[in-house]
CSV table of N, CA and C in Angstrom, one decimal:
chain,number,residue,atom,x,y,z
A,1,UNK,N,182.2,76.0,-13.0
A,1,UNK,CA,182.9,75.5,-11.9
A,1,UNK,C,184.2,76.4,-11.8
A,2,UNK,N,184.8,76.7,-10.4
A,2,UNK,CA,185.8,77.4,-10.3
A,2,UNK,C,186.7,76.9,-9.7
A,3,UNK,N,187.7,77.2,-9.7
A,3,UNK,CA,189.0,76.4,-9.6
A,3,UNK,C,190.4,77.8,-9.1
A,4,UNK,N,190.4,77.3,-7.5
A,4,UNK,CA,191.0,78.1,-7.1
A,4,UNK,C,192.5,77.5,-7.0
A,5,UNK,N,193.5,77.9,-7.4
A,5,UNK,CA,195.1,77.6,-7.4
A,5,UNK,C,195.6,78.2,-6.5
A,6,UNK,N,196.5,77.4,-5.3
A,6,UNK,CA,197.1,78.2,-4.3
A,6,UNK,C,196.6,78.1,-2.9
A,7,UNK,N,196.4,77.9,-1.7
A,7,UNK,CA,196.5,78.6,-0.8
A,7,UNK,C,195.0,79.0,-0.5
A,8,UNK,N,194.6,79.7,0.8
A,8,UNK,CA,193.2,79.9,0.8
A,8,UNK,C,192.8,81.0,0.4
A,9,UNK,N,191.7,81.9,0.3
A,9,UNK,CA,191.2,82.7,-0.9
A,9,UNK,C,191.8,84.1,0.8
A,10,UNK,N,192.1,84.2,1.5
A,10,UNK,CA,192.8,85.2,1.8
A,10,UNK,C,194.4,85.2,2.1
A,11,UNK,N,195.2,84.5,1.1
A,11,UNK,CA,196.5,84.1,1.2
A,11,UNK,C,197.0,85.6,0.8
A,12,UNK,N,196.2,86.6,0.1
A,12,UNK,CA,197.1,87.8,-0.2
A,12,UNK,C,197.3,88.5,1.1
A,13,UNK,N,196.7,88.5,2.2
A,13,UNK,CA,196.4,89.3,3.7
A,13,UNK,C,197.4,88.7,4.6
A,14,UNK,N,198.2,88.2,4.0
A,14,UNK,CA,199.5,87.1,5.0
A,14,UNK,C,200.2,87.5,4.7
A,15,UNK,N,201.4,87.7,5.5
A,15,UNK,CA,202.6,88.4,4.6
A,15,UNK,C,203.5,86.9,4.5
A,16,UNK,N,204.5,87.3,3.4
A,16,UNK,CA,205.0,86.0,2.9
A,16,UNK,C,206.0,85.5,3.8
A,17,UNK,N,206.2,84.5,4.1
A,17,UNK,CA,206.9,83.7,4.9
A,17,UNK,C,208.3,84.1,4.4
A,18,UNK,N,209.3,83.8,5.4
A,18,UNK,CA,210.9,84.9,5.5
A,18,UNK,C,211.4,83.6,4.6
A,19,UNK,N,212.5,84.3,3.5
A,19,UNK,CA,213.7,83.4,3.3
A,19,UNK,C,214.8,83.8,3.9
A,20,UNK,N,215.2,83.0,4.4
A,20,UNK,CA,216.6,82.7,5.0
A,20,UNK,C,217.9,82.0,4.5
A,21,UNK,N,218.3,82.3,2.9
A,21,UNK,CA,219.3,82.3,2.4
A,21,UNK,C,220.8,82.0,3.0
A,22,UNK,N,221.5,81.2,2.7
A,22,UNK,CA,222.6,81.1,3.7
A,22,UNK,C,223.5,82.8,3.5
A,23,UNK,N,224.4,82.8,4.1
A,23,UNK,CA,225.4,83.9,3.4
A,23,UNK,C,226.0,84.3,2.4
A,24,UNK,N,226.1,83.4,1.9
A,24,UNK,CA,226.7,83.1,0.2
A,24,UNK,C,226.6,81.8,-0.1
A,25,UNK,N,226.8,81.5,-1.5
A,25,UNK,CA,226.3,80.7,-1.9
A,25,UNK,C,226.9,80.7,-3.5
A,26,UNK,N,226.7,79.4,-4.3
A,26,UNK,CA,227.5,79.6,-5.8
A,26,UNK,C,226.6,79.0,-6.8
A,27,UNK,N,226.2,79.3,-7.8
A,27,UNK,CA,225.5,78.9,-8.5
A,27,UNK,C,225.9,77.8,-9.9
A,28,UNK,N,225.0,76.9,-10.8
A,28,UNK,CA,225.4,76.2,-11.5
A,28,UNK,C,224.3,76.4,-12.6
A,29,UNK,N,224.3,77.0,-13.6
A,29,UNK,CA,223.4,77.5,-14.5
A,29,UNK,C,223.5,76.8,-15.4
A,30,UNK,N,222.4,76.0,-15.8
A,30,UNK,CA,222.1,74.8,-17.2
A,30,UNK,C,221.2,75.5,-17.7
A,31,UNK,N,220.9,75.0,-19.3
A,31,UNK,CA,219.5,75.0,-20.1
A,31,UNK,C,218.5,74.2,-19.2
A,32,UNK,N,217.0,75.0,-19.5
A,32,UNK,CA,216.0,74.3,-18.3
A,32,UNK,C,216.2,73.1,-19.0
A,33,UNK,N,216.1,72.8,-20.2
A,33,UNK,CA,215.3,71.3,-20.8
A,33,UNK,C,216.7,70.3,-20.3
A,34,UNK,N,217.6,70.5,-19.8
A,34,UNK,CA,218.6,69.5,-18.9
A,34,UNK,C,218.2,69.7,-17.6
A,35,UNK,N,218.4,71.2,-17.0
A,35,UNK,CA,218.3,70.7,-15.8
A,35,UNK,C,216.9,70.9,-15.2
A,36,UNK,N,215.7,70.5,-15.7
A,36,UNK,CA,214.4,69.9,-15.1
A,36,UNK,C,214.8,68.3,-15.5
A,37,UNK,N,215.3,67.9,-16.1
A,37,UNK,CA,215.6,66.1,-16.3
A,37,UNK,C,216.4,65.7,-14.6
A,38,UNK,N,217.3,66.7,-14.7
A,38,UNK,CA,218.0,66.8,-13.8
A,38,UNK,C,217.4,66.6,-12.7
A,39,UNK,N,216.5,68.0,-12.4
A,39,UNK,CA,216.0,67.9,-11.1
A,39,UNK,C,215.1,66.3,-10.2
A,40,UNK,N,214.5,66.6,-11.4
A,40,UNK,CA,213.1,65.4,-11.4
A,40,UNK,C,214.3,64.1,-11.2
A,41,UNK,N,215.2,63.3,-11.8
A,41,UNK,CA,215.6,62.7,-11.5
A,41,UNK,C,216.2,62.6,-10.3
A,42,UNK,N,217.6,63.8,-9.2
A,42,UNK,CA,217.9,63.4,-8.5
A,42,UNK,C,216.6,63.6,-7.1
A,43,UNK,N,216.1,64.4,-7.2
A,43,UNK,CA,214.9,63.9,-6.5
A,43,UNK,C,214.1,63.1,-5.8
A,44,UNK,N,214.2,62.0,-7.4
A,44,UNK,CA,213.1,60.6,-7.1
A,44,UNK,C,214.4,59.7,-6.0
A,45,UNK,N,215.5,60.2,-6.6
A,45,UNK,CA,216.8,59.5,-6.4
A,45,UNK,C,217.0,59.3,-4.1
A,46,UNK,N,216.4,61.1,-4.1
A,46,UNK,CA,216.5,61.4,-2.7
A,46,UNK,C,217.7,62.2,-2.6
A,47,UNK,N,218.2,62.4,-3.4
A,47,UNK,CA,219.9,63.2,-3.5
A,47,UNK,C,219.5,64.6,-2.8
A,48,UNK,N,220.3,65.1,-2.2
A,48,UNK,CA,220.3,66.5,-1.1
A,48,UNK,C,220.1,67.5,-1.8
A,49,UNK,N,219.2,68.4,-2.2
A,49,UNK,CA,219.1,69.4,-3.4
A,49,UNK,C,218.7,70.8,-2.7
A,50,UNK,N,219.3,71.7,-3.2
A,50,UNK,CA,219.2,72.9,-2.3
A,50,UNK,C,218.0,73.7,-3.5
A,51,UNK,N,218.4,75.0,-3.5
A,51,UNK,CA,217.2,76.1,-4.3
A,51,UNK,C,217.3,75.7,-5.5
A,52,UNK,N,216.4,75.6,-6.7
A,52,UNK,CA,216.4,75.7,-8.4
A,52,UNK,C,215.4,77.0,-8.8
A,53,UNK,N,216.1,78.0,-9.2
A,53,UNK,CA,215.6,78.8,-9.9
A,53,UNK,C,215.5,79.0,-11.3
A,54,UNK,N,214.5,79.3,-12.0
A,54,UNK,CA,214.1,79.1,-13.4
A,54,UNK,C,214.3,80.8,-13.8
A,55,UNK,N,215.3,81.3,-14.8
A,55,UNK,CA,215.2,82.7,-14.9
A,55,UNK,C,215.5,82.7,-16.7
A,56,UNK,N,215.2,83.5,-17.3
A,56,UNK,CA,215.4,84.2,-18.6
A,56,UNK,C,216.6,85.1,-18.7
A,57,UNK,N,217.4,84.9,-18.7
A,57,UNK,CA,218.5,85.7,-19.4
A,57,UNK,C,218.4,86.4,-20.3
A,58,UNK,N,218.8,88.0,-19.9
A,58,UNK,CA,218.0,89.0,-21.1
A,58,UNK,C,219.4,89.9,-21.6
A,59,UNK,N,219.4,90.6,-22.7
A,59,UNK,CA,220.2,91.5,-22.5
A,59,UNK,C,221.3,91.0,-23.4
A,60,UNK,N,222.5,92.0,-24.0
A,60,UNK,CA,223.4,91.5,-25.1
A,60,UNK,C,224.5,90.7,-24.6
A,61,UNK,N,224.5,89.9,-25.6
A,61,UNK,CA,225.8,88.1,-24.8
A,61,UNK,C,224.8,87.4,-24.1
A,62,UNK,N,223.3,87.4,-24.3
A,62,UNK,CA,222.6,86.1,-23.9
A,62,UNK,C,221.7,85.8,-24.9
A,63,UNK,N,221.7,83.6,-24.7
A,63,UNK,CA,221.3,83.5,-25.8
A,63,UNK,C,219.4,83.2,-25.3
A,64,UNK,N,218.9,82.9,-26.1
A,64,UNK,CA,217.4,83.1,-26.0
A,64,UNK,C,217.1,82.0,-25.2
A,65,UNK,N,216.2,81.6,-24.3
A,65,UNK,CA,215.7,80.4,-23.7
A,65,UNK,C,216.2,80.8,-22.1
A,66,UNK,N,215.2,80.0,-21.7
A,66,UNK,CA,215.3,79.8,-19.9
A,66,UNK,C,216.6,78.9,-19.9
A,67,UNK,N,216.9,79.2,-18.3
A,67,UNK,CA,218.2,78.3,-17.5
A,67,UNK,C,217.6,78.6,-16.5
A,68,UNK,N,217.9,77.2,-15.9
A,68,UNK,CA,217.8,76.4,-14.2
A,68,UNK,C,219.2,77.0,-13.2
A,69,UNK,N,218.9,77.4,-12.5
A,69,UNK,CA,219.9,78.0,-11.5
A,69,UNK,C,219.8,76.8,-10.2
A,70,UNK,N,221.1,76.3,-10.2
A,70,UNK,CA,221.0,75.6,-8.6
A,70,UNK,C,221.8,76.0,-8.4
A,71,UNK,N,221.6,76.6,-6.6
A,71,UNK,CA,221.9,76.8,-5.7
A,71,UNK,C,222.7,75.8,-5.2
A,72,UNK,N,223.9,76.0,-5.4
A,72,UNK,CA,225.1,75.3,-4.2
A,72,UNK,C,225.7,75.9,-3.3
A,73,UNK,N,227.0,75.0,-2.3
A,73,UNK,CA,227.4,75.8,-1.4
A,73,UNK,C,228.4,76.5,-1.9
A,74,UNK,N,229.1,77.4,-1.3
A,74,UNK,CA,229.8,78.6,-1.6
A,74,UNK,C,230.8,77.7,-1.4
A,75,UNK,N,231.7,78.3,-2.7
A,75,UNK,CA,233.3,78.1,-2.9
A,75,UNK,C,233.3,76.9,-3.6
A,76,UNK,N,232.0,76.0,-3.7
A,76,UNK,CA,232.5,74.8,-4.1
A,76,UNK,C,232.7,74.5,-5.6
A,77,UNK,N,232.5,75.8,-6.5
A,77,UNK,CA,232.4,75.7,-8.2
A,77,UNK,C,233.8,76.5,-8.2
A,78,UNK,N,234.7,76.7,-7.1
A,78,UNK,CA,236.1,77.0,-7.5
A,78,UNK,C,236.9,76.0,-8.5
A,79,UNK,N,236.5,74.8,-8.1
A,79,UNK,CA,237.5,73.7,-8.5
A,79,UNK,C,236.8,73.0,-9.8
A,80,UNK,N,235.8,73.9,-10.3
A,80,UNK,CA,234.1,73.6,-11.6
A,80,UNK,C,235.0,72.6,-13.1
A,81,UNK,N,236.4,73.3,-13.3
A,81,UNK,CA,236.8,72.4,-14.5
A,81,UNK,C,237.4,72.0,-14.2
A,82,UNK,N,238.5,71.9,-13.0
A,82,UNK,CA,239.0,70.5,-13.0
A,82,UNK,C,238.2,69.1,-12.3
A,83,UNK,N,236.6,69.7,-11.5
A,83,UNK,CA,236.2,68.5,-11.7
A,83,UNK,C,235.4,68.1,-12.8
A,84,UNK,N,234.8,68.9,-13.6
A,84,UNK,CA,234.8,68.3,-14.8
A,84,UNK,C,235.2,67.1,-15.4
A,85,UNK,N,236.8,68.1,-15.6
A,85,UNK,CA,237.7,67.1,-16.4
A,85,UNK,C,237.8,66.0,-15.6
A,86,UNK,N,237.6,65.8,-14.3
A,86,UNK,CA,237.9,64.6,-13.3
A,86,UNK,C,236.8,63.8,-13.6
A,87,UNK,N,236.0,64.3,-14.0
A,87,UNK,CA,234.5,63.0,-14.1
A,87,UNK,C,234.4,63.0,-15.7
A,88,UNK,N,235.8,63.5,-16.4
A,88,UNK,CA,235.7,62.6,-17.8
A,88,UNK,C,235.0,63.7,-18.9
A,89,UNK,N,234.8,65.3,-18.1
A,89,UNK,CA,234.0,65.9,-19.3
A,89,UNK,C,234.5,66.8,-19.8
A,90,UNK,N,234.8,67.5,-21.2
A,90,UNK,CA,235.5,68.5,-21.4
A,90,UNK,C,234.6,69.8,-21.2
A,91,UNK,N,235.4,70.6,-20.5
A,91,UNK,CA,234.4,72.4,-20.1
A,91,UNK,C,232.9,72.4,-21.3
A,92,UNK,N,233.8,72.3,-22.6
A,92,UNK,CA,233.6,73.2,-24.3
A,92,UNK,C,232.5,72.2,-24.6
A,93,UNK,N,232.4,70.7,-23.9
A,93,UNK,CA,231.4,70.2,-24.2
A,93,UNK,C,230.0,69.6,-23.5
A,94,UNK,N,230.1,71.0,-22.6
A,94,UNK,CA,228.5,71.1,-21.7
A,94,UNK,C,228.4,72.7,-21.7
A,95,UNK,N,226.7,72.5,-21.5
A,95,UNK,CA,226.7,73.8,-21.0
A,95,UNK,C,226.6,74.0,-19.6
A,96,UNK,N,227.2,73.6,-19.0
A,96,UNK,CA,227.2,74.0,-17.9
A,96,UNK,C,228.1,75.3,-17.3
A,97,UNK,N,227.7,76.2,-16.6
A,97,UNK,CA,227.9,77.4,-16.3
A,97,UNK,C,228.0,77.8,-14.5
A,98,UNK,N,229.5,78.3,-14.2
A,98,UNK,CA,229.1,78.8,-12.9
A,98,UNK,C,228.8,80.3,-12.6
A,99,UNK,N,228.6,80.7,-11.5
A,99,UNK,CA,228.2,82.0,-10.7
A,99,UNK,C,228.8,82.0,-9.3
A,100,UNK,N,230.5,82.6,-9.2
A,100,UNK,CA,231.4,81.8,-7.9
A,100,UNK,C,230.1,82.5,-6.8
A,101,UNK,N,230.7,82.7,-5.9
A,101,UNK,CA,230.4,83.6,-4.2
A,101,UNK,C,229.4,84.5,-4.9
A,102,UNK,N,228.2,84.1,-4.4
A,102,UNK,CA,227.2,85.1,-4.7
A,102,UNK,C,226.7,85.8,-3.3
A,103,UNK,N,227.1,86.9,-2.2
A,103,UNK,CA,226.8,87.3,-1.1
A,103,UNK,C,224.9,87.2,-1.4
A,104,UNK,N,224.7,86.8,-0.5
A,104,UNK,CA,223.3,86.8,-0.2
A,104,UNK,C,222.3,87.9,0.0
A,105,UNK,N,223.0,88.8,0.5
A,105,UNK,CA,222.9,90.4,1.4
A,105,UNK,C,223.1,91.0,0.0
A,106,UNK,N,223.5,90.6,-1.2
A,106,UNK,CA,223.8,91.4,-2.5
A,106,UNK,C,222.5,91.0,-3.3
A,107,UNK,N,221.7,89.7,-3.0
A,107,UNK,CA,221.0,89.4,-4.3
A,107,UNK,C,219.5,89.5,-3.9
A,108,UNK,N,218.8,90.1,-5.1
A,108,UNK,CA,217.4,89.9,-4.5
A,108,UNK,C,216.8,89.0,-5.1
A,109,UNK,N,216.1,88.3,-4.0
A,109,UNK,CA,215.3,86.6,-4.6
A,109,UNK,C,214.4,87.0,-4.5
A,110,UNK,N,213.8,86.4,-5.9
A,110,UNK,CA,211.4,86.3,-5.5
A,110,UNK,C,211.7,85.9,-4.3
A,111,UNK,N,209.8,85.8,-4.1
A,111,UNK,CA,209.5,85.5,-2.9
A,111,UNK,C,209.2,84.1,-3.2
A,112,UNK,N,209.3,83.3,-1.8
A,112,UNK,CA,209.4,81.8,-1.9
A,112,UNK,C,207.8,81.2,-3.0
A,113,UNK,N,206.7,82.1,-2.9
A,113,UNK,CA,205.7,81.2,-3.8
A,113,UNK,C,205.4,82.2,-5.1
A,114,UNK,N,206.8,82.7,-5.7
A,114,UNK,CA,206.7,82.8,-7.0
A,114,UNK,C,207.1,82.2,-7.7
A,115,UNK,N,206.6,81.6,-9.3
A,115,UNK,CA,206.2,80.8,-10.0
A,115,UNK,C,207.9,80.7,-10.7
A,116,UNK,N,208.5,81.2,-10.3
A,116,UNK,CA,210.0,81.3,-10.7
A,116,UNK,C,210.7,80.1,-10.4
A,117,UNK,N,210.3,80.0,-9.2
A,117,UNK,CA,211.5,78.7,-8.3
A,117,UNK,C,210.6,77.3,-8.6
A,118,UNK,N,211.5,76.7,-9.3
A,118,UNK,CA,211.4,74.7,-9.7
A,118,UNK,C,211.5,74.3,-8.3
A,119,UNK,N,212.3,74.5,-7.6
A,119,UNK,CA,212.1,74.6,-6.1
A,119,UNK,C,212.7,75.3,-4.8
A,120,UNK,N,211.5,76.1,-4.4
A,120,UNK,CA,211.7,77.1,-3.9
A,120,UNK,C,212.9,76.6,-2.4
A,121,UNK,N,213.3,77.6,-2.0
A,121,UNK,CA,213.8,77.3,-0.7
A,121,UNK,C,212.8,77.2,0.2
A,122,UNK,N,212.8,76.6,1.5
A,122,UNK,CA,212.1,76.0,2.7
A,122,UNK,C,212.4,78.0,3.5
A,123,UNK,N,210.7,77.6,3.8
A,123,UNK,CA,210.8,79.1,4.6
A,123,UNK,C,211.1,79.1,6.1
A,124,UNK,N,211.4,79.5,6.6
A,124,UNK,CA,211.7,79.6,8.1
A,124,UNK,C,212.8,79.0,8.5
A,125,UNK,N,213.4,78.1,7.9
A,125,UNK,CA,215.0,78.0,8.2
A,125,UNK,C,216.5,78.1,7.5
A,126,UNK,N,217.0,77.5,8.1
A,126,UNK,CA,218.4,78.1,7.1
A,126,UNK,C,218.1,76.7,6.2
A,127,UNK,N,218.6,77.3,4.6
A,127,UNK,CA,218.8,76.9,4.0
A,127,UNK,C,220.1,75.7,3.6
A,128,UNK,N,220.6,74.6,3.6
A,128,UNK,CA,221.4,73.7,3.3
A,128,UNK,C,221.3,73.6,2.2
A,129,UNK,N,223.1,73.9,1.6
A,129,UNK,CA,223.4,73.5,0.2
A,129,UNK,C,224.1,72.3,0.0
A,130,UNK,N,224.1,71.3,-1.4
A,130,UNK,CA,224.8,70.6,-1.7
A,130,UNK,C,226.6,70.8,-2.3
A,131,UNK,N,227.4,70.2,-1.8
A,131,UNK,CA,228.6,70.9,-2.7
A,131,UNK,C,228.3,70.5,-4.3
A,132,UNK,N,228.8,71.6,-4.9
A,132,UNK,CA,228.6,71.3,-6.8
A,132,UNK,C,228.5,70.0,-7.0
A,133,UNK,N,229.6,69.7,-6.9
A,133,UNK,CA,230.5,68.4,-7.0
A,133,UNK,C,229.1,67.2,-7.0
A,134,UNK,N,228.6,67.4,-6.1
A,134,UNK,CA,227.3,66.6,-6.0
A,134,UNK,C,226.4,66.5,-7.3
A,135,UNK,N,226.2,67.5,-7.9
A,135,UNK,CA,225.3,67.8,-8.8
A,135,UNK,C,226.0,67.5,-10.3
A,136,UNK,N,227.1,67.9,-10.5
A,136,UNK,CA,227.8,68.2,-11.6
A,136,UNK,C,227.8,67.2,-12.7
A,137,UNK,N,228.1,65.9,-12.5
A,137,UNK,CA,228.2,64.9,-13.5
A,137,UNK,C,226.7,64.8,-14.2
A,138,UNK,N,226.0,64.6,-13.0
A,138,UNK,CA,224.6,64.7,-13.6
A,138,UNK,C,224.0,65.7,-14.6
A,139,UNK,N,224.3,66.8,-14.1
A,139,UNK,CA,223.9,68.7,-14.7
A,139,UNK,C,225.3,68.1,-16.4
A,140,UNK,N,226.1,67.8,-16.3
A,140,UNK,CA,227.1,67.6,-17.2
A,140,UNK,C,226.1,67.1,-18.7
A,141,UNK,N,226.4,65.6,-18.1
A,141,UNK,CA,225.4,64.5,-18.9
A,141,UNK,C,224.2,64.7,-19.8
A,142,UNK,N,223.4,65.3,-18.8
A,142,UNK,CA,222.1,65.9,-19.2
A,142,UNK,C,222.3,67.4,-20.0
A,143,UNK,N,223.2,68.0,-20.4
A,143,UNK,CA,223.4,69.0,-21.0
A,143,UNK,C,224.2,68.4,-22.2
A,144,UNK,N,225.1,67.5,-22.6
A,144,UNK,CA,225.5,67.3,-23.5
A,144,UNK,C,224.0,66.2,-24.1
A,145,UNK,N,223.6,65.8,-23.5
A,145,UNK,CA,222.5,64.5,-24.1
A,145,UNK,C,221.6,65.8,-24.8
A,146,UNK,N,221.4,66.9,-24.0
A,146,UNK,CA,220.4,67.9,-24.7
A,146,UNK,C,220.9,68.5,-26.0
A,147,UNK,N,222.2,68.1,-26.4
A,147,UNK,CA,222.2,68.8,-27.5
A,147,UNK,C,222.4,67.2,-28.6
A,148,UNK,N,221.8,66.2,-28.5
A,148,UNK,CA,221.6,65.2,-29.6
A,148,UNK,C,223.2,64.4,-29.0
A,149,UNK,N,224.2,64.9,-28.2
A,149,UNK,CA,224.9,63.8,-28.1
A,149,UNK,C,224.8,62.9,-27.0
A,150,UNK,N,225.4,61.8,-26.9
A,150,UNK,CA,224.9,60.8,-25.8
A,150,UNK,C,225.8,60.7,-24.7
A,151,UNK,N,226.7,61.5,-24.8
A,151,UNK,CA,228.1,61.3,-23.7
A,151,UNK,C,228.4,60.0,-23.5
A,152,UNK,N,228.5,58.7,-24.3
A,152,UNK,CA,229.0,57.7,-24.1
A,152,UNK,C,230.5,57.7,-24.6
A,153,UNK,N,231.7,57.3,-23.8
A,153,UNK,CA,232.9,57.4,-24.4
A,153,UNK,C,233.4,56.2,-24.2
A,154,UNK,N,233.6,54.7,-24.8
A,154,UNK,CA,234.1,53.7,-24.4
A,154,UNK,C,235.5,54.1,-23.3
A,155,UNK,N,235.5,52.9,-22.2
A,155,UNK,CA,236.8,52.5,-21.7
A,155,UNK,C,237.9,52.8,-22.4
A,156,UNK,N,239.3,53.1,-22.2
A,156,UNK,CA,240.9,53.2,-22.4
A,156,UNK,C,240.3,51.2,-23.1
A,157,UNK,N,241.2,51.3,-24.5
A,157,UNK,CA,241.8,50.0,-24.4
A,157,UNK,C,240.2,49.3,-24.8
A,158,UNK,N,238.9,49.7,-24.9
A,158,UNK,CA,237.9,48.4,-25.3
A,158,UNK,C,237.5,49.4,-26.7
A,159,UNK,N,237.4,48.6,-27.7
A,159,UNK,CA,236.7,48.9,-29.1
A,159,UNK,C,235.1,48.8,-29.0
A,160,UNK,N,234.7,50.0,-29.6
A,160,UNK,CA,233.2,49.6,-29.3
A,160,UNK,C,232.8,48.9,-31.1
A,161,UNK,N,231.7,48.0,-30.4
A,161,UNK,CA,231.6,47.2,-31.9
A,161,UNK,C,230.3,47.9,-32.5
């Protein structure tokens, strides 16, 4: 039996459908094994989610393993640790990572049906991003829970028993 993956058996004879990238844009770089938790959850949720790219970091000062790249709007990971600190998290205790103003006209992206993108951008129109801020507590959470801690910090003022 054969089992064709993909598209119809002359999908290579088509040229690939355009991405249309906004102008710039800012990125928020997790460990995949948080931010696929991530994704899958805001998702089901229905939360506004722009590009997730899955890439390997290679090269000296990186550490080994995949990271999830989401695509947010530009400028919005200006303000990345003080909202942190505003949603209760310290910088030193996530891995969460930004990538400010990334010109668009500077970066080359696979093509929308390479096996890279968790999820690709929408071809033929402009792309809409989420502000960080949207994403962040979540991408936060899910990266401290990935490393064995739980992020639970009792209330000012209640003893946990």
């Amino acid at each position: 039996m054969r089992v064709r993956l993909g598209g119809t058996r002359h999908a290579r004879d088509r040229p690939a459908p355009a991405l249309k990238p906004p102008a710039a844009y800012d990125v928020l770089d997790v460990p995949a094994s948080a931010g696929h938790r991530v994704l899958l959850q805001l998702e089901r949720l229905g939360t506004p989610l722009g590009p997730v790219l899955s890439v390997r970091p290679s090269g000296p000062g990186h550490e080994p393993g995949s990271r999830l790249r989401f695509f947010v709007e530009a400028g919005t990971t200006a303000s990345f640790l003080a909202d942190l600190k505003e949603l209760g998290w310290e910088p030193a205790d996530t891995d969460v990572r930004t990538i400010g103003v990334v010109p668009a006209s500077e970066t080359p992206l696979p093509p929308p049906e390479s096996p890279r993108w968790m999820r690709p951008p929408e071809t033929g129109r402009p792309v809409v991003l989420p502000p960080a801020r949207l994403l962040l507590g979540a991408l936060a959470y899910a990266c401290r829970r990935g490393e064995g801690r739980s992020g639970y910090r009792p209330l000012a003022g209640f003893r946990a028993e």
